[in-house]
Amino acid sequence: MSVSRRTLLCAAALAAVLSGCAPLTAQAQNIESATADPAVWPAAASPAAITDARTEAMIDGLLAHMTIEEKVGQLIQADIGSVTPADLATYPIGSILAGGNSAPGGNERAPLADWVALSRAFRAAAANRPGAAIPLMFGIDAVHGHNNIVGATLFPHNIGLGAARDPGLIERIGAATAQEVAASGADWTFGPTLAVPRNDRWGRSYEGYGENPEIVSSYAGPMTRGLQGELVAGRSLSRDHIAGSAKHFLADGGTTDGVDQGDAVIPEAELIALHAQGYVPAIDTGVLTVMASFSSWNGVKITGNHSLLPDVLKGRMGFEGSVVGDWNAHCQIPGCSNESCPEAINAGLDMFMAPDSWRNLYVNTLAQARAGEIPAARLDDAVRRILRVKIKLGVFDRDRSLEGRTDILGSAEHRALAREAVRKSLVLLKNEGVLPIRPGARVLVAGDAADSIGQASGGWTVTWQGADTTNADFPGGVSIWAGLEAAVKASGGAAELSADGSWAARPDVAIVVFGETPYAEFQGDIETLDFEPEGPLALLRRYKAAGIPTVSIFLSGRPLWTNPEINASDAFVAAWLPGTEGAGVADVLVAGPDGRAPFDFTGRLSFSWPRDAGQDVLNVGGPDYAPQFAYGYGLSYAAPARTGALSEDPGVTVSRSNVDRYFTDGRVQSPWSLMLRDEGGDSRAGAILAATSPRGALQVRSTDGAAQESAMSLTFSGPAEALITGPPVDLSRQRNGDMVLGFSIRLDGPLSGPLELGFGRARTDIAPLLRDARPGVWRSIRIPLACFDGDGSGVAALETPFLLRSGQNQRVSVAEIGLISNEGGLGCPAVGPR
């Protein structure tokens, strides 16, 4: 591919890093500095159309009449889950966002009309403010289509798009996404993601286009242009384009051990050569905003790194737009909290993303600006940049005639584009002659994922984590099963769906659809690359033993060690997270009546596929590069090859840290243990739940829940408590990410008094939540972590994520204890700490 001179630092420097000649860790070079030298960075420049004379003159006029209160308000972005239009009469904030779990009225399945009504209500409230009355911007995470809204077109996640190697496709996807966002009333998306994931354990790997900056560099400009259109001096964006946000600046994909929000301990040369390359074409194309990363570089948070934000990004790289923070990311800067952080603004951040902390943050930032702690010149520069974006976006006089257009959301044109993207993203890793499926074949399609559009779409789908969706959440969407069924029937064959893999009539071929279940951000961080579920492998081996040819369609947000599954398959397809248009899979797998598939496989790996489960750092050109399937690999019907037997030695001891899972499937998860405590002391329950506290005040045993012996029964006959304990864990990310402690509970007798729930040091009586509960009936308890830990101070070294205490004779059963996403926008229940 052609790369401009400014896109790469220099060919020699990049080659040195990718070949392993440059050091890979700061420790190896005794690198301590997190201060960048702008002179060695690539030059870039926002187009002159961003800072044209008309725009700057308008900004000058606005700034001259804005009060300090109005200026500070522009720096604040609040989430729709914690701000109302009425609040704008008191707080002159400049922006709102809809986070992954936020929706109009808290209804995640809200129709398009509700989204439009919400955006109009906020705009009207902003217009009625006295003084300058600067309009709002409305931001949203439309990261694989307009994924927050039911009925939208969902494209493959970026990892699949990277495998397509098609910049023109990317631009068309950006344009389609912009149209659907504009139809909902929002006007700003937090994308494109320009991460270069270097450790596949990272839970956001699927948000990256590839492990090598070449793909990111080739896509950054086209995606920006698709979202925003071509910038023209003196004119705002057209009605069918929205503002983009290149993210996350910088090295979010380069953290040690792939820890989300972690630390990229790397030399500056590597920071530039690997992680900065996508920002050059994005800036050159005119991206209007950049989002600063949660993560750190050599121990210093990016959000507070002056050398990277104003010196490099706004200086050497010529970025004239505004820099926005991530979700309360400013609180991670030393000396800062969610509600106070002048350090971030002084380090070059222009807008706080303060979803739930915006009120006090506004008050404190205003006081700091008045006192000169935030210099007037820095305040004016931040406001100028925000106003520049708003003027180019056109919020002062935007044509909003697309709003409410249901014919745009999930349109046939957009769905056809997504279907094209699906078939171009598929990578064929193995084919021993079973593909394409011949005309007239009897086909069994097996696995829970086969008819699940939600699992095929992954995280950032309707909700943040993408969990708990059904196919009803995707009207107009096509599951992989539905696409295969239609194609098989069209070629004269018959198809049967079986979640458990059984069949009514012996098939000629079995297609098993399986893979990772949805996750997002830190909830997706893993310990090894082993694909752990055993059910799909057992199913594949059963078919193999029966002499039935098998095809595996593997859904995942990263390459995983699947050698046993590949060995048990006659064909293996890496389908990534294809989204709502599952018919794109059948376009490549199923032959038409003429015996030929309508389309050949063209996808090529944008991430190297591991040879064992411990190869989490496996990048083309790196030291000791020995993948199972190399970067760029992919078979096709035109260029077939045989895949021999693969080693089934995982190479590591497979384990899970279970930071967020405490009791599942009837067992306390390692490294946690169950402790029973009464006035006589402590006793530890074993793996088999049958134990009694020292003085007999509490007995625990296994009992049936959703499955046989999947729950624990607790019988209290006096003051006692059951607690799950383990080594200290840091749940700061989970607390900041609005996770909730969730579990199922069943009363096995009358509720006779308080029932205390503990998390860390906090205790809360949950009896009020159970007063209307019927004995013998399960119900779910969901309490946000912030309700236990108001200031976030008690979760950095938490040893007891769950405790249940009673002082009376009571019998209850509990099951499935762990942390889950706050997908209903829950507040704190009406119970008090004790």
mmCIF file of C-alpha atoms in Angstrom, residues 526-732:
data_model
loop_
_atom_site.group_PDB
_atom_site.id
_atom_site.type_symbol
_atom_site.label_atom_id
_atom_site.label_comp_id
_atom_site.label_asym_id
_atom_site.label_seq_id
_atom_site.Cartn_x
_atom_site.Cartn_y
_atom_site.Cartn_z
ATOM 1 C CA ILE A 526 -8.168 -12.478 30.042
ATOM 2 C CA GLU A 527 -5.285 -14.456 31.561
ATOM 3 C CA THR A 528 -4.386 -16.654 28.571
ATOM 4 C CA LEU A 529 -5.516 -17.090 24.976
ATOM 5 C CA ASP A 530 -7.009 -20.517 25.582
ATOM 6 C CA PHE A 531 -10.574 -20.906 24.347
ATOM 7 C CA GLU A 532 -11.964 -22.452 27.511
ATOM 8 C CA PRO A 533 -15.504 -23.742 26.819
ATOM 9 C CA GLU A 534 -15.432 -27.498 26.294
ATOM 10 C CA GLY A 535 -18.884 -28.028 24.799
ATOM 11 C CA PRO A 536 -18.059 -27.077 21.200
ATOM 12 C CA LEU A 537 -15.005 -29.347 21.130
ATOM 13 C CA ALA A 538 -17.018 -32.288 22.431
ATOM 14 C CA LEU A 539 -19.631 -31.654 19.753
ATOM 15 C CA LEU A 540 -17.037 -31.488 16.980
ATOM 16 C CA ARG A 541 -15.408 -34.707 18.159
ATOM 17 C CA ARG A 542 -18.779 -36.434 18.309
ATOM 18 C CA TYR A 543 -19.465 -35.544 14.679
ATOM 19 C CA LYS A 544 -15.981 -36.611 13.672
ATOM 20 C CA ALA A 545 -16.442 -39.983 15.367
ATOM 21 C CA ALA A 546 -19.731 -40.397 13.509
ATOM 22 C CA GLY A 547 -18.054 -39.663 10.184
ATOM 23 C CA ILE A 548 -19.930 -36.400 9.633
ATOM 24 C CA PRO A 549 -17.859 -33.655 7.968
ATOM 25 C CA THR A 550 -17.733 -30.544 10.124
ATOM 26 C CA VAL A 551 -17.331 -26.815 9.557
ATOM 27 C CA SER A 552 -16.485 -24.512 12.472
ATOM 28 C CA ILE A 553 -17.558 -20.874 12.413
ATOM 29 C CA PHE A 554 -15.618 -19.270 15.229
ATOM 30 C CA LEU A 555 -16.874 -15.990 16.722
ATOM 31 C CA SER A 556 -14.277 -14.040 18.661
ATOM 32 C CA GLY A 557 -12.933 -10.604 19.414
ATOM 33 C CA ARG A 558 -9.307 -11.767 19.107
ATOM 34 C CA PRO A 559 -7.299 -14.748 17.909
ATOM 35 C CA LEU A 560 -7.514 -17.559 20.460
ATOM 36 C CA TRP A 561 -5.732 -20.866 20.848
ATOM 37 C CA THR A 562 -8.175 -23.313 19.255
ATOM 38 C CA ASN A 563 -5.894 -26.073 17.978
ATOM 39 C CA PRO A 564 -8.077 -28.896 19.366
ATOM 40 C CA GLU A 565 -11.153 -27.394 17.702
ATOM 41 C CA ILE A 566 -9.292 -26.894 14.416
ATOM 42 C CA ASN A 567 -8.071 -30.509 14.484
ATOM 43 C CA ALA A 568 -11.634 -31.721 15.037
ATOM 44 C CA SER A 569 -12.939 -29.657 12.105
ATOM 45 C CA ASP A 570 -12.758 -30.276 8.380
ATOM 46 C CA ALA A 571 -13.018 -26.537 7.799
ATOM 47 C CA PHE A 572 -12.437 -23.668 10.213
ATOM 48 C CA VAL A 573 -13.533 -20.082 9.607
ATOM 49 C CA ALA A 574 -12.522 -17.114 11.772
ATOM 50 C CA ALA A 575 -15.691 -15.013 11.555
ATOM 51 C CA TRP A 576 -14.751 -12.462 14.254
ATOM 52 C CA LEU A 577 -17.829 -10.491 15.373
ATOM 53 C CA PRO A 578 -19.801 -10.027 12.159
ATOM 54 C CA GLY A 579 -22.817 -8.087 13.435
ATOM 55 C CA THR A 580 -26.423 -8.185 12.272
ATOM 56 C CA GLU A 581 -25.993 -9.400 8.704
ATOM 57 C CA GLY A 582 -25.245 -13.091 9.130
ATOM 58 C CA ALA A 583 -26.190 -13.865 5.546
ATOM 59 C CA GLY A 584 -22.727 -12.648 4.597
ATOM 60 C CA VAL A 585 -21.365 -15.891 6.058
ATOM 61 C CA ALA A 586 -23.541 -18.025 3.796
ATOM 62 C CA ASP A 587 -22.481 -15.945 0.775
ATOM 63 C CA VAL A 588 -19.051 -17.527 1.048
ATOM 64 C CA LEU A 589 -19.783 -20.944 2.561
ATOM 65 C CA VAL A 590 -22.686 -22.261 0.496
ATOM 66 C CA ALA A 591 -22.495 -23.100 -3.190
ATOM 67 C CA GLY A 592 -25.285 -22.125 -5.506
ATOM 68 C CA PRO A 593 -27.071 -24.543 -7.840
ATOM 69 C CA ASP A 594 -24.072 -24.346 -10.178
ATOM 70 C CA GLY A 595 -21.794 -25.796 -7.494
ATOM 71 C CA ARG A 596 -19.838 -22.577 -6.949
ATOM 72 C CA ALA A 597 -20.013 -20.204 -4.000
ATOM 73 C CA PRO A 598 -21.230 -16.710 -4.934
ATOM 74 C CA PHE A 599 -18.083 -15.246 -3.372
ATOM 75 C CA ASP A 600 -14.628 -16.554 -2.515
ATOM 76 C CA PHE A 601 -12.808 -15.962 0.772
ATOM 77 C CA THR A 602 -10.707 -12.787 0.594
ATOM 78 C CA GLY A 603 -10.103 -12.062 4.295
ATOM 79 C CA ARG A 604 -6.543 -12.132 5.628
ATOM 80 C CA LEU A 605 -5.491 -12.204 9.272
ATOM 81 C CA SER A 606 -4.880 -8.740 10.683
ATOM 82 C CA PHE A 607 -3.756 -10.386 13.941
ATOM 83 C CA SER A 608 -1.356 -13.328 14.136
ATOM 84 C CA TRP A 609 -3.012 -16.576 15.288
ATOM 85 C CA PRO A 610 -1.303 -18.205 18.310
ATOM 86 C CA ARG A 611 0.483 -21.550 18.276
ATOM 87 C CA ASP A 612 -0.162 -21.958 22.008
ATOM 88 C CA ALA A 613 -2.273 -20.270 24.679
ATOM 89 C CA GLY A 614 0.644 -18.300 26.071
ATOM 90 C CA GLN A 615 1.454 -16.364 22.894
ATOM 91 C CA ASP A 616 -0.444 -13.244 23.904
ATOM 92 C CA VAL A 617 2.346 -11.014 22.580
ATOM 93 C CA LEU A 618 2.598 -12.270 19.010
ATOM 94 C CA ASN A 619 3.166 -9.574 16.417
ATOM 95 C CA VAL A 620 4.537 -9.752 12.901
ATOM 96 C CA GLY A 621 8.189 -8.755 12.766
ATOM 97 C CA GLY A 622 8.628 -9.213 16.489
ATOM 98 C CA PRO A 623 11.282 -11.348 18.152
ATOM 99 C CA ASP A 624 10.782 -15.135 18.097
ATOM 100 C CA TYR A 625 7.806 -14.757 15.781
ATOM 101 C CA ALA A 626 6.347 -18.264 15.463
ATOM 102 C CA PRO A 627 2.563 -18.129 14.995
ATOM 103 C CA GLN A 628 0.233 -20.960 14.098
ATOM 104 C CA PHE A 629 -1.103 -18.809 11.277
ATOM 105 C CA ALA A 630 0.861 -15.703 10.344
ATOM 106 C CA TYR A 631 -0.302 -12.157 9.909
ATOM 107 C CA GLY A 632 -1.781 -11.935 6.426
ATOM 108 C CA TYR A 633 -2.688 -15.630 6.256
ATOM 109 C CA GLY A 634 -5.953 -16.755 4.726
ATOM 110 C CA LEU A 635 -7.000 -19.550 2.403
ATOM 111 C CA SER A 636 -9.444 -19.299 -0.468
ATOM 112 C CA TYR A 637 -11.131 -21.569 -2.996
ATOM 113 C CA ALA A 638 -8.792 -20.167 -5.632
ATOM 114 C CA ALA A 639 -5.701 -20.767 -3.483
ATOM 115 C CA PRO A 640 -6.322 -23.832 -1.270
ATOM 116 C CA ALA A 641 -3.837 -25.507 1.047
ATOM 117 C CA ARG A 642 -3.886 -28.393 3.484
ATOM 118 C CA THR A 643 -3.653 -27.859 7.212
ATOM 119 C CA GLY A 644 -1.903 -30.669 9.032
ATOM 120 C CA ALA A 645 -2.527 -31.879 12.566
ATOM 121 C CA LEU A 646 -1.787 -29.146 15.118
ATOM 122 C CA SER A 647 -0.267 -29.546 18.564
ATOM 123 C CA GLU A 648 -2.868 -29.711 21.314
ATOM 124 C CA ASP A 649 -0.448 -28.732 24.063
ATOM 125 C CA PRO A 650 -1.633 -25.306 25.291
ATOM 126 C CA GLY A 651 1.883 -24.463 26.460
ATOM 127 C CA VAL A 652 0.643 -22.867 29.675
ATOM 128 C CA THR A 653 -1.325 -23.790 32.736
ATOM 129 C CA VAL A 654 -4.749 -22.494 31.871
ATOM 130 C CA SER A 655 -6.398 -20.546 34.674
ATOM 131 C CA ARG A 656 -8.687 -17.581 35.154
ATOM 132 C CA SER A 657 -8.173 -14.798 37.686
ATOM 133 C CA ASN A 658 -11.918 -14.392 38.285
ATOM 134 C CA VAL A 659 -11.699 -10.819 39.439
ATOM 135 C CA ASP A 660 -15.387 -10.493 38.588
ATOM 136 C CA ARG A 661 -16.767 -14.011 39.149
ATOM 137 C CA TYR A 662 -17.157 -15.318 42.687
ATOM 138 C CA PHE A 663 -19.724 -18.110 42.715
ATOM 139 C CA THR A 664 -20.941 -19.676 39.460
ATOM 140 C CA ASP A 665 -22.202 -23.077 38.391
ATOM 141 C CA GLY A 666 -22.480 -24.149 42.020
ATOM 142 C CA ARG A 667 -18.833 -23.535 42.873
ATOM 143 C CA VAL A 668 -16.809 -20.775 44.478
ATOM 144 C CA GLN A 669 -14.391 -19.716 41.763
ATOM 145 C CA SER A 670 -10.612 -19.783 42.276
ATOM 146 C CA PRO A 671 -8.824 -17.956 43.888
ATOM 147 C CA TRP A 672 -11.817 -17.168 46.107
ATOM 148 C CA SER A 673 -12.987 -19.308 49.005
ATOM 149 C CA LEU A 674 -16.097 -19.489 51.156
ATOM 150 C CA MET A 675 -15.751 -18.696 54.850
ATOM 151 C CA LEU A 676 -18.377 -19.311 57.522
ATOM 152 C CA ARG A 677 -18.163 -17.174 60.638
ATOM 153 C CA ASP A 678 -20.070 -17.075 63.918
ATOM 154 C CA GLU A 679 -19.269 -16.212 67.516
ATOM 155 C CA GLY A 680 -17.031 -19.237 67.701
ATOM 156 C CA GLY A 681 -14.680 -18.082 64.943
ATOM 157 C CA ASP A 682 -14.169 -19.004 61.295
ATOM 158 C CA SER A 683 -14.370 -22.184 59.262
ATOM 159 C CA ARG A 684 -13.612 -22.608 55.598
ATOM 160 C CA ALA A 685 -15.972 -24.493 53.313
ATOM 161 C CA GLY A 686 -14.445 -26.916 50.826
ATOM 162 C CA ALA A 687 -15.090 -27.241 47.123
ATOM 163 C CA ILE A 688 -18.104 -29.390 47.922
ATOM 164 C CA LEU A 689 -20.621 -27.165 49.663
ATOM 165 C CA ALA A 690 -21.387 -28.976 52.900
ATOM 166 C CA ALA A 691 -20.090 -27.148 55.958
ATOM 167 C CA THR A 692 -21.085 -25.687 59.317
ATOM 168 C CA SER A 693 -19.779 -22.638 61.161
ATOM 169 C CA PRO A 694 -17.771 -23.298 64.368
ATOM 170 C CA ARG A 695 -20.766 -23.016 66.741
ATOM 171 C CA GLY A 696 -23.333 -24.269 64.289
ATOM 172 C CA ALA A 697 -25.100 -20.955 63.710
ATOM 173 C CA LEU A 698 -24.770 -21.324 59.934
ATOM 174 C CA GLN A 699 -24.973 -24.339 57.675
ATOM 175 C CA VAL A 700 -24.266 -24.317 53.953
ATOM 176 C CA ARG A 701 -24.956 -26.968 51.350
ATOM 177 C CA SER A 702 -25.494 -27.266 47.626
ATOM 178 C CA THR A 703 -28.994 -26.892 46.244
ATOM 179 C CA ASP A 704 -30.645 -26.692 42.867
ATOM 180 C CA GLY A 705 -30.912 -23.368 41.089
ATOM 181 C CA ALA A 706 -31.169 -22.911 37.338
ATOM 182 C CA ALA A 707 -29.417 -26.279 37.100
ATOM 183 C CA GLN A 708 -28.789 -29.166 39.436
ATOM 184 C CA GLU A 709 -26.732 -28.096 42.473
ATOM 185 C CA SER A 710 -25.931 -24.734 40.900
ATOM 186 C CA ALA A 711 -26.755 -22.724 44.042
ATOM 187 C CA MET A 712 -25.824 -22.662 47.739
ATOM 188 C CA SER A 713 -28.337 -22.926 50.568
ATOM 189 C CA LEU A 714 -27.631 -20.944 53.757
ATOM 190 C CA THR A 715 -29.430 -21.831 56.992
ATOM 191 C CA PHE A 716 -28.957 -19.323 59.810
ATOM 192 C CA SER A 717 -29.876 -20.306 63.380
ATOM 193 C CA GLY A 718 -28.162 -17.389 65.106
ATOM 194 C CA PRO A 719 -25.752 -14.516 64.387
ATOM 195 C CA ALA A 720 -23.438 -15.667 61.589
ATOM 196 C CA GLU A 721 -22.151 -14.706 58.185
ATOM 197 C CA ALA A 722 -21.034 -16.357 54.980
ATOM 198 C CA LEU A 723 -18.321 -14.499 53.146
ATOM 199 C CA ILE A 724 -16.370 -15.022 49.960
ATOM 200 C CA THR A 725 -12.765 -13.984 50.501
ATOM 201 C CA GLY A 726 -9.503 -14.049 48.626
ATOM 202 C CA PRO A 727 -6.323 -12.155 47.834
ATOM 203 C CA PRO A 728 -6.675 -8.363 47.484
ATOM 204 C CA VAL A 729 -7.919 -7.235 44.068
ATOM 205 C CA ASP A 730 -8.153 -3.767 42.598
ATOM 206 C CA LEU A 731 -11.695 -3.081 41.389
ATOM 207 C CA SER A 732 -11.166 0.621 40.689
#
